[in-house]
Short mmCIF file of C-alpha atoms in Angstrom, two decimals:
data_model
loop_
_atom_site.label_atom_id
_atom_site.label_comp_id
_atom_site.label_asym_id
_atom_site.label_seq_id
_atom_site.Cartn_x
_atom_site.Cartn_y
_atom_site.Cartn_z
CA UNK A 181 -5.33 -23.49 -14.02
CA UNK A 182 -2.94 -20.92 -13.86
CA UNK A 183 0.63 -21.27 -12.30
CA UNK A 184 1.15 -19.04 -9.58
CA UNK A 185 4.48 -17.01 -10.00
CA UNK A 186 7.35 -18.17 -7.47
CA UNK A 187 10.21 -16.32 -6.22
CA UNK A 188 12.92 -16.74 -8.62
CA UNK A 189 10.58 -17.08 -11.29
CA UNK A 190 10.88 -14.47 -14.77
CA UNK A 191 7.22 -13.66 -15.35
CA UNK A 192 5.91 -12.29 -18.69
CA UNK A 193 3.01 -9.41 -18.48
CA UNK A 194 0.12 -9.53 -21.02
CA UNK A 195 1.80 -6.03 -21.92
CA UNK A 196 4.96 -8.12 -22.89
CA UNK A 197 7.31 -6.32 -20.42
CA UNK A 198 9.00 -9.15 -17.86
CA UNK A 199 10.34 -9.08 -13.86
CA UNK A 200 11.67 -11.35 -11.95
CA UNK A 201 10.64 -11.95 -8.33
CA UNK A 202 11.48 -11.08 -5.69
CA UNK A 203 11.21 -7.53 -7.58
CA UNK A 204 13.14 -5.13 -6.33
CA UNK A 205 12.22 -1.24 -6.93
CA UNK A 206 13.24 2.12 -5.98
CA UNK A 207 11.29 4.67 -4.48
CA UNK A 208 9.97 7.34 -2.38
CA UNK A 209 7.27 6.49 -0.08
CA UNK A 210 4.89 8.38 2.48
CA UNK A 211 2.62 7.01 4.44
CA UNK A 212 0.75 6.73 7.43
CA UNK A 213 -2.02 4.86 9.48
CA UNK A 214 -5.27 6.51 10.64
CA UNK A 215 -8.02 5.62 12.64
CA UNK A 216 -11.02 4.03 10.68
CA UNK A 217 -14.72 2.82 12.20
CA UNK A 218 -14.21 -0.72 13.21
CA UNK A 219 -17.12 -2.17 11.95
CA UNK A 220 -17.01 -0.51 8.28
CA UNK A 221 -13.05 -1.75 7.33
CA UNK A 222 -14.30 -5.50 8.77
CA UNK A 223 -16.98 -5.34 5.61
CA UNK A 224 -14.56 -4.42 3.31
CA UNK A 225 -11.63 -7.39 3.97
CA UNK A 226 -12.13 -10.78 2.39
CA UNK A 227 -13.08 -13.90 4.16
CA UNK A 228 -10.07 -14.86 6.28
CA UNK A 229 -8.98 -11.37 7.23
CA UNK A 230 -9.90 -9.89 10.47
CA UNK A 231 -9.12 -5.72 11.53
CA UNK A 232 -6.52 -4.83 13.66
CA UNK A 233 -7.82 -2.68 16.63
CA UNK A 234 -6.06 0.36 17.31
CA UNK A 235 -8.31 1.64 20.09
CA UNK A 236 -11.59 -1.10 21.07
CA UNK A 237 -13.77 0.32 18.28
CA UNK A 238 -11.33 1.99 15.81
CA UNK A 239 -9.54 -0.37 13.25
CA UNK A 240 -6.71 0.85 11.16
CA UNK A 241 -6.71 2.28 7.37
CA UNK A 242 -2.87 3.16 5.77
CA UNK A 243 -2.84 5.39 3.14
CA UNK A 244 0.43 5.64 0.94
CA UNK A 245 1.86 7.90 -1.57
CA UNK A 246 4.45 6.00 -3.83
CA UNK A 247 7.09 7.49 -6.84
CA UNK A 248 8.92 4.54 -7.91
CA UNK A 249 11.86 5.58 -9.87
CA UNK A 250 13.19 1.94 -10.99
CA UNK A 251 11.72 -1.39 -11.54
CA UNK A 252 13.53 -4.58 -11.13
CA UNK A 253 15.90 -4.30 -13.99
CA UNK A 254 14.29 -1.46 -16.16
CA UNK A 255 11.51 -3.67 -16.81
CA UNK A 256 9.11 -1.09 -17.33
CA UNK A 257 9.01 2.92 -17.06
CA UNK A 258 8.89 4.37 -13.59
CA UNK A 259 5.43 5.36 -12.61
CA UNK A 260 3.31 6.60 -9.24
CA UNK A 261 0.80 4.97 -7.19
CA UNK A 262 -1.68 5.59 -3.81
CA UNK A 263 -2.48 2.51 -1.72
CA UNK A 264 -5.02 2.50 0.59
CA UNK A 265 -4.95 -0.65 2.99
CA UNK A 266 -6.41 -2.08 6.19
CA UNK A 267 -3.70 -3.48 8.87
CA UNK A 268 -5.16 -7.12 9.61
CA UNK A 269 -4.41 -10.51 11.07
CA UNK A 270 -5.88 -13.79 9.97
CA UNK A 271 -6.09 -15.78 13.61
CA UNK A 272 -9.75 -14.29 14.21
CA UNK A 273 -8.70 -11.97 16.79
CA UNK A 274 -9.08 -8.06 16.56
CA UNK A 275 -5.14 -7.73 17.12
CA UNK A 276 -3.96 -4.58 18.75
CA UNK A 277 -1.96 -2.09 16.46
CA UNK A 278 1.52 -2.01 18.42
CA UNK A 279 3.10 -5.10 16.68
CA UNK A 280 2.08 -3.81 13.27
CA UNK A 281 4.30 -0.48 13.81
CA UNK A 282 7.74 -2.36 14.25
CA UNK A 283 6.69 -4.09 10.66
CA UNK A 284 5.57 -1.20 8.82
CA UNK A 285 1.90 -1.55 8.77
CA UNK A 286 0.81 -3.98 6.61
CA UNK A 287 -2.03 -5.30 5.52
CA UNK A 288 -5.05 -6.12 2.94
CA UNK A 289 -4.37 -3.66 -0.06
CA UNK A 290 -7.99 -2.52 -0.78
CA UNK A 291 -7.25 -0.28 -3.52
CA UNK A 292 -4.35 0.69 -5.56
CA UNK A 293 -4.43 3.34 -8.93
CA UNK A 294 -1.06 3.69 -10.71
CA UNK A 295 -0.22 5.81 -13.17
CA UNK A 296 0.52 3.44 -16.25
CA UNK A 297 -1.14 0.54 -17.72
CA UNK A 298 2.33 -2.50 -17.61
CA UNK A 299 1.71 -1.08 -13.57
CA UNK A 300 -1.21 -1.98 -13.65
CA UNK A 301 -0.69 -5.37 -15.05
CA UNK A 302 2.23 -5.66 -12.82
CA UNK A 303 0.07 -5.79 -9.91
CA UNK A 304 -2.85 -7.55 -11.35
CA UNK A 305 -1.09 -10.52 -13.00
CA UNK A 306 1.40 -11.14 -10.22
CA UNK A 307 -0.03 -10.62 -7.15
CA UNK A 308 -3.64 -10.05 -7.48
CA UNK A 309 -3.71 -6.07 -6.26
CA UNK A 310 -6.10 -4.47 -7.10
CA UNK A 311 -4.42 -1.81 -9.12
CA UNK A 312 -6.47 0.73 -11.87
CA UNK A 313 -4.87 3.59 -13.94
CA UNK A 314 -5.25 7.13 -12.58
CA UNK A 315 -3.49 10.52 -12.73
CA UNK A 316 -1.57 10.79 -9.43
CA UNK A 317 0.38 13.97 -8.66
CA UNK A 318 3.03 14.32 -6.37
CA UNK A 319 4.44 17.26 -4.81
CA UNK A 320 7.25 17.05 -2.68
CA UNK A 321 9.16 19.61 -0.95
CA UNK A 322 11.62 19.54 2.13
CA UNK A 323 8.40 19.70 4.33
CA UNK A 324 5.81 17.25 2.92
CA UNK A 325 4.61 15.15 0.71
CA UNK A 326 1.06 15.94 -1.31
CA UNK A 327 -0.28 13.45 -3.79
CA UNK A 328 -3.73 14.61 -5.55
CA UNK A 329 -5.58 11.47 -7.71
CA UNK A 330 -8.36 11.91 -10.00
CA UNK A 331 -9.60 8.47 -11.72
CA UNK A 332 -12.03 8.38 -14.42
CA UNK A 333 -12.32 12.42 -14.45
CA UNK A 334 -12.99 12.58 -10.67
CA UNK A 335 -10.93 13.47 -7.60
CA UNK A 336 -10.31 10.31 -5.22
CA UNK A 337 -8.33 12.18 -3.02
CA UNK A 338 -5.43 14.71 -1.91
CA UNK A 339 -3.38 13.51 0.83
CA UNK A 340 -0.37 15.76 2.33
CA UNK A 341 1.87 13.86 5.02
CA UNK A 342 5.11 15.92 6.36
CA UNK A 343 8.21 13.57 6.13
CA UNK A 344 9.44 12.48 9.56
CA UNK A 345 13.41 12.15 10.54
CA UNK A 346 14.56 9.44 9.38
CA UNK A 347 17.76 7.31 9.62
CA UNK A 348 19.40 4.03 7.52
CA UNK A 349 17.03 1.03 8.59
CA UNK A 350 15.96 -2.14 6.94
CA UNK A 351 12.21 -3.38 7.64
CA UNK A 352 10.18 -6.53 6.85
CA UNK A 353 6.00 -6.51 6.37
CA UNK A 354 4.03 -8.12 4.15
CA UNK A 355 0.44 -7.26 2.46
CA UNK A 356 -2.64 -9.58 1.64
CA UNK A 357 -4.39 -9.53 -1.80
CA UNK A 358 -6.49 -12.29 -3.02
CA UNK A 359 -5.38 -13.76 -6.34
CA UNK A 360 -7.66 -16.33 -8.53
CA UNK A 361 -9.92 -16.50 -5.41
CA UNK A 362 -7.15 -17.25 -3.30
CA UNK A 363 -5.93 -15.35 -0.53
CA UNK A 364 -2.52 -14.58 -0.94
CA UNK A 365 0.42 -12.92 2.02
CA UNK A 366 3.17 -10.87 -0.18
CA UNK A 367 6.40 -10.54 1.92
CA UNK A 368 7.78 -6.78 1.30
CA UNK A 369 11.36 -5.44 2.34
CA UNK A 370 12.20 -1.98 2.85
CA UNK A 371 15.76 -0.70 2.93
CA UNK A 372 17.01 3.02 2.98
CA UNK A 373 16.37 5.96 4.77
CA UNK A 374 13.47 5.21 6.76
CA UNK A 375 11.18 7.59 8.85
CA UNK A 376 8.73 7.21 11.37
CA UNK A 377 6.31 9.69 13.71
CA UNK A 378 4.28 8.40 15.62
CA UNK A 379 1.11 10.01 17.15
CA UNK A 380 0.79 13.07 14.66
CA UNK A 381 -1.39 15.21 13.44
CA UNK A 382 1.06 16.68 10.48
CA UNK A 383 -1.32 14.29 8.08
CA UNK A 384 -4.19 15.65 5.85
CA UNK A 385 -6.54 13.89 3.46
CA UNK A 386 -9.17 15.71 1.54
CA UNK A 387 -11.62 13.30 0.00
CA UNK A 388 -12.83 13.77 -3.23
CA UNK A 389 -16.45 13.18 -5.60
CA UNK A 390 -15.26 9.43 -6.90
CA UNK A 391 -17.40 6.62 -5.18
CA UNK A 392 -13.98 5.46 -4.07
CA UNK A 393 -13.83 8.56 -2.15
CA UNK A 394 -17.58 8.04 -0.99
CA UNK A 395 -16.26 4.38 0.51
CA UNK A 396 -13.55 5.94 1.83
CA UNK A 397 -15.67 8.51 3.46
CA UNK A 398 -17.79 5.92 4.85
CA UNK A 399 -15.06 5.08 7.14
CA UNK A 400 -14.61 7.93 9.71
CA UNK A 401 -10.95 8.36 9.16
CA UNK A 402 -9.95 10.54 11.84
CA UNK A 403 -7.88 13.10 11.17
CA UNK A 404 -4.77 12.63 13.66
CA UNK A 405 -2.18 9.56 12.67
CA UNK A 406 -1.17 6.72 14.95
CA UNK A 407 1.93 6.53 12.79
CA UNK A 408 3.41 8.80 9.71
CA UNK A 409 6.27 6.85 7.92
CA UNK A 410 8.60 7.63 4.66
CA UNK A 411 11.39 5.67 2.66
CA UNK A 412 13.72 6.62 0.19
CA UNK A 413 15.25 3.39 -1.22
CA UNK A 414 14.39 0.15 -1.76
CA UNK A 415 10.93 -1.98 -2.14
CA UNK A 416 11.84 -5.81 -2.68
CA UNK A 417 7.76 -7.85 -3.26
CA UNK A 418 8.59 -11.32 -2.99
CA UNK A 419 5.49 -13.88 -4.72
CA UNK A 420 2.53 -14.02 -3.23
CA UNK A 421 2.17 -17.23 -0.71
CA UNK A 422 -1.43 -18.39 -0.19
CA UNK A 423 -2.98 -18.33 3.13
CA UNK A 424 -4.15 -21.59 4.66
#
């Protein structure tokens, strides 16, 4: 059976590069959380994981565009990703959204391309996300964010979020991923100039022809945001703790 990685542990990747955990990164982040059909995000969390209601039959789905510019100690070159994840609670109750916006949103990471292979194994090995490779593209100016990914020669998506004010802030969240069938809770720190908007509408996805995008489509995003959020600064992931 394999050990699961601890905080203070150094942990070796199959691609030979090494971190140490808690890993701490550097990055820009946008993001935001959109309505989703209730029923369809339930179907897609593991056992254990229950949506959290923003409205009585609208869940939550968080989409976010990442350009990490450092990893832990230089442990491997900087690369790009696009999570898409469902805010959730494990007690069995539908859990309103409000408590989730002082912490960030987070929640089951359903799907996560990066842009290099060690990211991929980053991801995989330690925590259990479910990261693939993909071309993402970011383009940033002083308005917005847009981030286009194509995997496996077809478009997943192009998201554009505006960046919101934002101020010096620290935050604390975690996310779920399951890991050698177990379901794991990832604490995640954020520190740096941090944004948030809520209630806007300055958030645009455009989903593409890969049967990600289909899944996604399934959902009924909606198309105005119960929360738009950005960071520039740090990402600390401390190991994965499983969920009893």
């Amino acid at each position: 059976m394999t050990r699961r990685p601890a905080d203070g542990d150094r942990v070796r990747l199959s691609t030979g590069h090494e971190v140490t955990l808690p890993l701490v990164t550097e990055a820009t982040m946008a993001g935001a959380v959109l309505p989703a059909d209730d029923d369809a995000v339930a179907s897609l969390l593991p056992d254990g994981l229950h949506p959290v209601s923003v409205t009585p039959r609208r869940a939550g789905v968080v989409v976010l565009c990442v350009e990490y510019r450092r990893i832990g100690d230089d442990a491997m070159a900087p690369y790009d990703e696009f999570a898409v994840a469902f805010p959730a609670t494990t007690d069995g109750r539908r859990a309103p959204l409000l408590p989730l916006l002082t912490r960030a949103a987070g929640g089951y990471v359903w799907s996560l391309p990066v842009t290099s292979e060690p990211a991929r194994a980053l991801g995989d090995e330690v925590w259990g996300f479910p990261k693939t490779v993909a071309d993402i593209t970011h383009r940033d100016d002083a308005t917005r964010r847009e981030t286009t990914v194509v995997e496996d020669g077809d478009r997943v998506a192009t998201v554009a979020i505006d960046w919101p004010q934002s101020l010096p802030r620290e935050e604390r969240s975690h996310a779920y991923a399951v890991r050698a069938d177990r379901l794991l809770q990832i604490p995640i720190s954020f520190r740096g100039q941090f944004g948030v908007a809520p209630l806007s509408a300055r958030v645009a996805i455009d989903l593409g022809e890969h049967d990600r995008a289909d899944t996604l489509r399934s959902l009924d995003i909606g198309s105005r945001s119960f929360l738009g959020f950005s960071l520039d600064g740090e990402i600390a992931y401390g190991a994965g703790r499983p969920v009893e």
